[in-house]
Short mmCIF file of C-alpha atoms in Angstrom, two decimals:
data_model
loop_
_atom_site.label_atom_id
_atom_site.label_comp_id
_atom_site.label_asym_id
_atom_site.label_seq_id
_atom_site.Cartn_x
_atom_site.Cartn_y
_atom_site.Cartn_z
CA MET A 91 -69.77 27.63 12.35
CA THR A 92 -65.90 26.44 12.10
CA VAL A 93 -64.14 24.72 14.49
CA GLU A 94 -60.49 24.57 14.55
CA VAL A 95 -59.36 21.03 15.29
CA GLY A 96 -55.83 20.71 14.60
CA LYS A 97 -53.68 23.90 16.14
CA GLY A 98 -53.93 27.56 17.41
CA GLU A 99 -54.58 29.81 20.40
CA LYS A 100 -58.73 28.49 20.17
CA VAL A 101 -58.34 24.67 19.40
CA GLY A 102 -61.22 22.94 19.41
CA ARG A 103 -60.80 20.10 21.68
CA ILE A 104 -62.01 16.31 21.69
CA ASN A 105 -60.79 14.33 24.51
CA PRO A 106 -60.34 10.88 23.24
CA LEU A 107 -60.65 9.32 26.46
CA GLN A 108 -64.49 10.73 26.65
CA ILE A 109 -66.93 8.41 26.59
CA ASN A 110 -69.70 8.26 24.44
CA PRO A 111 -73.39 7.38 25.69
CA LEU A 112 -75.27 4.71 23.98
CA PRO A 113 -77.64 5.74 21.32
CA ASN A 114 -81.25 4.84 22.00
CA THR A 115 -81.09 1.76 19.29
CA GLN A 116 -84.55 0.66 20.11
CA GLU A 117 -87.10 3.38 19.87
CA ASP A 118 -88.56 1.51 16.51
CA GLY A 119 -88.15 -2.21 17.92
CA GLU A 120 -84.81 -2.76 15.57
CA GLU A 121 -81.68 -2.81 17.49
CA ASP A 122 -78.71 -1.86 16.10
CA ASP A 123 -75.58 -4.64 15.23
CA GLU A 124 -73.14 -2.52 16.80
CA TYR A 125 -75.07 -0.97 19.87
CA THR A 126 -76.63 -4.43 21.21
CA SER A 127 -78.30 -4.15 24.54
CA THR A 128 -75.43 -6.77 25.96
CA LYS A 129 -72.48 -3.75 24.69
CA SER A 130 -71.68 -1.05 27.67
CA ALA A 131 -70.53 2.41 26.34
CA LEU A 132 -66.98 1.31 27.85
CA ALA A 133 -67.02 -1.59 25.76
CA LEU A 134 -67.41 0.43 22.93
CA HIS A 135 -65.27 2.81 23.56
CA LEU A 136 -62.19 0.50 24.44
CA ASN A 137 -62.93 -0.94 20.91
CA PHE A 138 -62.78 2.81 19.23
CA LEU A 139 -59.55 3.38 21.80
CA SER A 140 -57.68 0.47 20.06
CA THR A 141 -58.26 2.34 16.16
CA PHE A 142 -57.37 5.44 17.69
CA PHE A 143 -53.86 4.27 18.78
CA ARG A 144 -53.39 1.38 16.16
CA LEU A 145 -53.49 4.74 13.94
CA TYR A 146 -51.33 6.85 15.82
CA PHE A 147 -48.54 4.22 16.12
CA PRO A 148 -49.11 1.84 13.71
CA GLU A 149 -46.38 -0.41 14.52
CA ALA A 150 -47.87 -1.18 17.90
CA THR A 151 -47.63 -5.31 18.68
CA THR A 152 -50.61 -6.95 19.68
CA LEU A 153 -49.44 -7.31 23.11
CA GLU A 154 -48.86 -3.26 23.46
CA ILE A 155 -52.45 -3.02 22.27
CA SER A 156 -53.59 -5.41 24.82
CA ILE A 157 -51.25 -3.97 27.66
CA LEU A 158 -52.38 -0.68 26.87
CA THR A 159 -56.30 -1.54 26.87
CA GLU A 160 -56.10 -2.94 30.28
CA THR A 161 -54.03 0.27 31.59
CA ILE A 162 -57.08 2.35 30.34
CA GLU A 163 -59.16 -0.01 32.01
CA GLU A 164 -57.41 0.65 34.75
CA LEU A 165 -57.52 4.11 34.39
CA TYR A 166 -61.22 4.44 34.00
CA LYS A 167 -61.88 2.70 37.20
CA ASN A 168 -59.37 5.42 39.17
CA PHE A 169 -62.34 7.96 38.03
CA ASN A 170 -65.05 4.99 38.97
CA ILE A 171 -66.33 4.07 35.55
CA ASP A 172 -66.52 1.01 35.19
CA TRP A 173 -68.90 -1.11 32.66
CA ASP A 174 -72.10 -0.45 34.60
CA THR A 175 -71.36 3.21 34.49
CA ASP A 176 -73.95 5.53 32.98
CA ILE A 177 -71.87 7.47 31.08
CA ASN A 178 -74.87 10.32 30.85
CA LEU A 179 -74.46 11.21 34.35
CA ILE A 180 -70.64 12.04 33.92
CA LYS A 181 -69.50 15.72 33.04
CA ASN A 182 -66.64 16.74 30.15
CA ASN A 183 -64.25 17.59 33.18
CA GLU A 184 -64.87 14.33 35.04
CA PHE A 185 -63.52 12.13 32.49
CA PRO A 186 -59.47 11.16 32.78
CA ILE A 187 -57.15 13.24 29.84
CA MET A 188 -53.97 12.07 28.20
CA GLU A 189 -51.88 13.39 31.12
CA ASP A 190 -53.80 10.86 33.30
CA LEU A 191 -52.89 7.57 31.03
CA TYR A 192 -49.17 9.04 30.63
CA LYS A 193 -48.65 8.91 35.15
CA ILE A 194 -50.24 5.54 35.35
CA LEU A 195 -48.14 4.41 32.48
CA GLU A 196 -44.69 6.22 33.77
CA LYS A 197 -45.36 4.35 37.26
CA LYS A 198 -45.97 1.07 35.68
CA SER A 199 -42.98 1.23 33.36
CA LYS A 200 -41.14 2.02 36.62
CA ASP A 201 -42.61 -0.41 39.14
CA SER A 202 -43.73 -3.00 36.57
CA ILE A 203 -41.01 -6.46 36.22
CA GLU A 204 -43.19 -7.73 33.59
CA HIS A 205 -43.49 -6.17 30.25
CA LYS A 206 -41.24 -3.49 30.94
CA GLY A 207 -40.36 -2.90 27.45
CA GLU A 208 -43.77 -2.83 26.31
CA LEU A 209 -44.85 -0.42 29.04
CA GLU A 210 -41.72 1.83 28.50
CA THR A 211 -42.56 2.29 24.78
CA LEU A 212 -46.23 2.70 25.06
CA ARG A 213 -45.21 5.62 27.85
CA SER A 214 -42.95 7.20 25.10
CA ILE A 215 -45.79 7.04 22.72
CA VAL A 216 -48.46 8.54 25.09
CA ARG A 217 -46.22 11.09 26.26
CA GLY A 218 -46.36 12.95 22.88
CA MET A 219 -49.63 12.89 23.21
CA ALA A 220 -49.86 14.37 26.85
CA ARG A 221 -46.73 16.62 27.15
CA GLY A 222 -45.17 16.51 23.42
CA GLU A 223 -45.80 17.62 19.89
CA SER A 224 -49.64 16.64 20.02
CA SER A 225 -50.55 17.56 23.41
CA GLU A 226 -52.16 20.74 21.87
CA ILE A 227 -54.46 18.51 20.17
CA PHE A 228 -55.18 15.51 22.91
CA ASN A 229 -54.35 16.45 26.00
CA GLY A 230 -57.52 17.85 27.93
CA HIS A 231 -61.32 17.53 28.50
CA SER A 232 -63.21 18.37 25.44
CA ASN A 233 -64.42 22.16 24.96
CA ILE A 234 -66.49 22.27 21.99
CA LYS A 235 -70.27 23.38 21.94
CA ILE A 236 -72.41 22.72 19.39
CA ASP A 237 -75.05 25.74 18.96
CA ASN A 238 -74.99 25.57 15.18
CA SER A 239 -77.04 23.56 12.42
CA PHE A 240 -74.05 23.57 10.12
CA VAL A 241 -70.47 22.45 11.74
CA CYS A 242 -67.20 22.75 9.96
CA PHE A 243 -64.47 20.88 11.64
CA SER A 244 -61.32 22.25 10.17
CA ILE A 245 -57.73 20.22 10.09
CA SER A 246 -55.91 22.91 8.38
CA ALA A 247 -53.36 23.91 10.63
CA LEU A 248 -52.52 19.87 10.74
CA GLU A 249 -51.44 20.21 6.77
CA ASN A 250 -47.83 19.71 7.84
CA ALA A 251 -48.59 17.34 10.82
CA ASP A 252 -47.39 13.78 10.97
CA LYS A 253 -49.78 11.55 8.75
CA ASN A 254 -50.42 9.32 11.97
CA VAL A 255 -51.24 12.22 13.85
CA LYS A 256 -54.22 13.38 11.29
CA ALA A 257 -55.30 10.28 10.77
CA ALA A 258 -55.91 9.79 14.81
CA GLN A 259 -57.65 13.25 14.91
CA TYR A 260 -59.92 12.55 11.63
CA LEU A 261 -61.00 9.30 13.32
CA ASN A 262 -61.23 11.38 16.76
CA ILE A 263 -63.52 14.26 14.88
CA LEU A 264 -65.46 11.39 13.04
CA ARG A 265 -66.40 9.95 16.28
CA LEU A 266 -67.73 13.14 17.23
CA CYS A 267 -70.00 13.31 14.11
CA GLU A 268 -71.25 10.01 14.75
CA ASN A 269 -72.05 10.78 18.20
CA LEU A 270 -74.07 14.14 16.98
CA ALA A 271 -75.70 12.16 13.96
CA PHE A 272 -77.09 9.20 15.92
CA LYS A 273 -78.32 10.91 19.23
CA ASP A 274 -81.73 11.90 17.72
CA ARG A 275 -82.64 9.74 15.03
CA ASN A 276 -85.51 11.44 14.18
CA GLU A 277 -83.23 14.37 12.99
CA LYS A 278 -81.85 14.46 9.69
CA VAL A 279 -78.21 14.33 9.92
CA TYR A 280 -75.74 14.56 7.01
CA VAL A 281 -71.70 14.12 7.94
CA VAL A 282 -69.42 15.26 5.04
CA CYS A 283 -65.80 13.69 5.01
CA ASP A 284 -63.66 15.23 2.92
CA GLU A 285 -60.19 13.94 2.17
CA ALA A 286 -61.13 10.35 3.88
CA TYR A 287 -57.70 9.05 2.21
CA LEU A 288 -56.35 10.23 5.94
CA LEU A 289 -58.13 7.62 7.76
CA ILE A 290 -56.41 4.60 5.41
CA SER A 291 -53.11 3.47 7.10
CA LYS A 292 -51.27 0.18 7.18
CA SER A 293 -53.91 -1.43 9.39
CA HIS A 294 -57.92 -1.60 8.23
CA GLN A 295 -58.95 -0.54 11.20
CA GLY A 296 -59.58 3.38 10.07
CA ILE A 297 -61.51 2.61 7.02
CA GLU A 298 -63.33 0.04 8.86
CA PHE A 299 -64.73 2.49 11.21
CA LEU A 300 -65.57 4.67 8.65
CA ARG A 301 -67.53 1.74 6.86
CA ASN A 302 -69.34 0.51 9.86
CA PHE A 303 -70.66 4.54 10.46
CA CYS A 304 -72.02 4.43 6.77
CA LYS A 305 -74.11 1.10 6.98
CA ARG A 306 -75.67 2.35 10.93
CA CYS A 307 -76.76 5.67 9.12
CA ARG A 308 -79.00 3.82 7.01
CA LYS A 309 -80.83 2.86 10.09
CA ARG A 310 -81.25 6.27 10.95
CA GLU A 311 -82.00 9.66 9.61
CA SER A 312 -78.58 10.58 8.47
CA GLY A 313 -76.17 10.22 6.00
CA LEU A 314 -72.61 10.00 5.02
CA ILE A 315 -70.82 11.83 1.95
CA THR A 316 -67.39 10.63 1.49
CA ILE A 317 -64.76 13.12 -0.81
CA THR A 318 -61.50 11.82 -2.13
CA GLN A 319 -59.27 12.57 -5.04
CA ASN A 320 -57.76 9.10 -5.17
CA LEU A 321 -60.41 6.44 -5.46
CA ASN A 322 -57.17 3.97 -5.78
CA ASP A 323 -56.42 4.38 -2.29
CA PHE A 324 -59.46 2.74 -1.22
CA LEU A 325 -59.14 -0.26 -2.70
CA ALA A 326 -55.94 -1.56 -1.84
CA PRO A 327 -55.46 -5.21 -1.12
CA GLU A 328 -55.14 -4.70 2.55
CA ILE A 329 -58.47 -2.72 2.64
CA LYS A 330 -60.36 -3.36 -0.64
CA GLN A 331 -63.32 -5.23 1.57
CA TYR A 332 -63.84 -2.15 3.58
CA GLY A 333 -62.97 0.67 0.86
CA GLN A 334 -65.51 -1.43 -1.69
CA ALA A 335 -68.02 -1.32 0.65
CA LEU A 336 -68.05 2.11 1.10
CA LEU A 337 -68.61 2.73 -2.91
CA ASP A 338 -71.23 -0.35 -2.96
CA ASN A 339 -73.38 1.34 0.10
CA SER A 340 -73.46 4.66 -1.71
CA THR A 341 -76.88 5.24 -2.90
CA TYR A 342 -75.29 8.15 -5.30
CA LYS A 343 -71.76 8.33 -6.61
CA PHE A 344 -70.30 11.42 -8.50
CA PHE A 345 -67.30 10.93 -10.39
CA PHE A 346 -64.95 13.97 -12.02
CA GLY A 347 -61.98 14.48 -13.98
CA THR A 348 -59.42 11.96 -13.17
CA ASP A 349 -56.68 9.84 -15.06
CA GLY A 350 -53.81 6.99 -14.19
CA GLN A 351 -54.61 4.39 -11.93
CA ASP A 352 -57.73 5.66 -10.59
CA LEU A 353 -59.38 6.11 -14.05
CA ALA A 354 -58.34 2.24 -14.42
CA GLU A 355 -60.17 1.08 -11.74
CA ILE A 356 -63.74 3.17 -12.54
CA VAL A 357 -63.86 2.06 -15.87
CA ARG A 358 -62.81 -1.52 -14.80
CA ILE A 359 -65.55 -1.54 -11.76
CA TYR A 360 -68.24 0.14 -13.57
CA ASN A 361 -67.81 -1.36 -17.08
CA LEU A 362 -67.53 2.21 -18.16
CA ASN A 363 -67.94 2.90 -22.47
CA SER A 364 -65.18 5.19 -24.34
CA ASP A 365 -67.29 7.84 -24.29
CA GLU A 366 -67.63 8.11 -20.44
CA LYS A 367 -64.12 7.39 -19.91
CA GLY A 368 -63.29 10.38 -22.35
CA ILE A 369 -65.62 12.40 -20.11
CA LEU A 370 -63.45 11.81 -16.89
CA SER A 371 -59.72 11.69 -18.44
CA GLN A 372 -60.90 15.37 -20.20
CA LYS A 373 -60.90 16.76 -16.84
CA GLU A 374 -63.20 19.34 -17.57
CA GLN A 375 -64.22 21.71 -14.57
CA GLY A 376 -67.84 20.58 -13.63
CA ARG A 377 -68.45 17.52 -16.08
CA GLY A 378 -68.56 14.15 -14.60
CA LEU A 379 -70.61 11.31 -14.33
CA LEU A 380 -73.69 10.81 -11.64
CA PHE A 381 -74.45 7.02 -10.37
CA ILE A 382 -77.74 6.10 -9.14
CA GLY A 383 -77.86 2.59 -8.43
CA SER A 384 -77.34 0.51 -11.64
CA GLY A 385 -78.04 3.65 -14.13
CA HIS A 386 -75.56 6.30 -14.90
CA MET A 387 -75.42 10.12 -16.58
CA LEU A 388 -73.15 12.83 -17.61
CA ILE A 389 -73.52 16.12 -15.50
CA ASN A 390 -72.54 19.41 -15.44
CA VAL A 391 -72.40 20.96 -12.33
CA LYS A 392 -72.39 24.91 -12.38
CA SER A 393 -72.48 27.47 -9.52
CA LEU A 394 -75.03 30.00 -9.47
CA ALA A 395 -74.70 33.58 -8.67
CA TRP A 396 -75.50 33.63 -4.93
CA GLU A 397 -73.27 30.50 -4.26
CA LYS A 398 -70.03 32.02 -6.04
CA GLU A 399 -69.49 33.98 -2.80
CA TYR A 400 -69.17 30.92 -0.52
CA LEU A 401 -66.50 29.05 -2.72
CA VAL A 402 -63.03 29.29 -2.62
CA GLY A 403 -61.58 31.49 -5.21
CA GLY A 404 -64.96 33.12 -6.18
CA GLY A 405 -65.85 30.32 -8.13
CA ARG A 406 -63.40 30.32 -10.44
#
């Protein structure tokens, strides 16, 4: 099952303002550090929205994010949603959408005397999501119905979109995947994040969300597979503590052909010998290194005959 979550006539929409129910974290007596009994679904979602808007608008100041958060709290109150609301009782079409957020910001920017400049900035930013170039993606109620055990969320239509739009939508998709993966902790679920570098921005919040997702997977019957062509993106000084944690928490690591700074980092971090370095630098299709714990070995991946029809280009 493929869901197009970029643009198009049949775009699958994930409403960023729809709050996910809290997963049951105490079925086996072990409480999740992130989903503690003292946190409400609204509180956790406001944390998500702070990251979401920082990815969409990296230039936002701390004051602007604070004002936006207060406005969103007010918006939820208008929809009878507060800290004690049971989110399980609310239908998809009963949550606010970006158009609702835009209208309240528009009114505030006209009526308010204090922070008028910040409110006008926020109004203009949210307008892009509610009525502008990104409204097709972000404005509207969630309309995706998952009725398959294998789901691909495609963002190919966003290939030429602004990088901030792609980063925000990637996080939005990952939040939905997290909700699906953690809904039933007895069901085995794998979430595969290709082109994970899209979550990386000037701030660390996007990659931190992925790191936290990775840590929580270990407490459930789920797993996270992260794929990127550029390892070095995850090791930039401002986000290294989160990118390194992703590497350290991975049970299995596959490295295939690479060169330049990415190869240098792999050699440095994993202390590769000259033969292992040579395997990666030759960049032969299917050849690479597999790391399991502290051990590693040469691998040569070949597709089976029945798999080739599912591969792009027939496996060539």
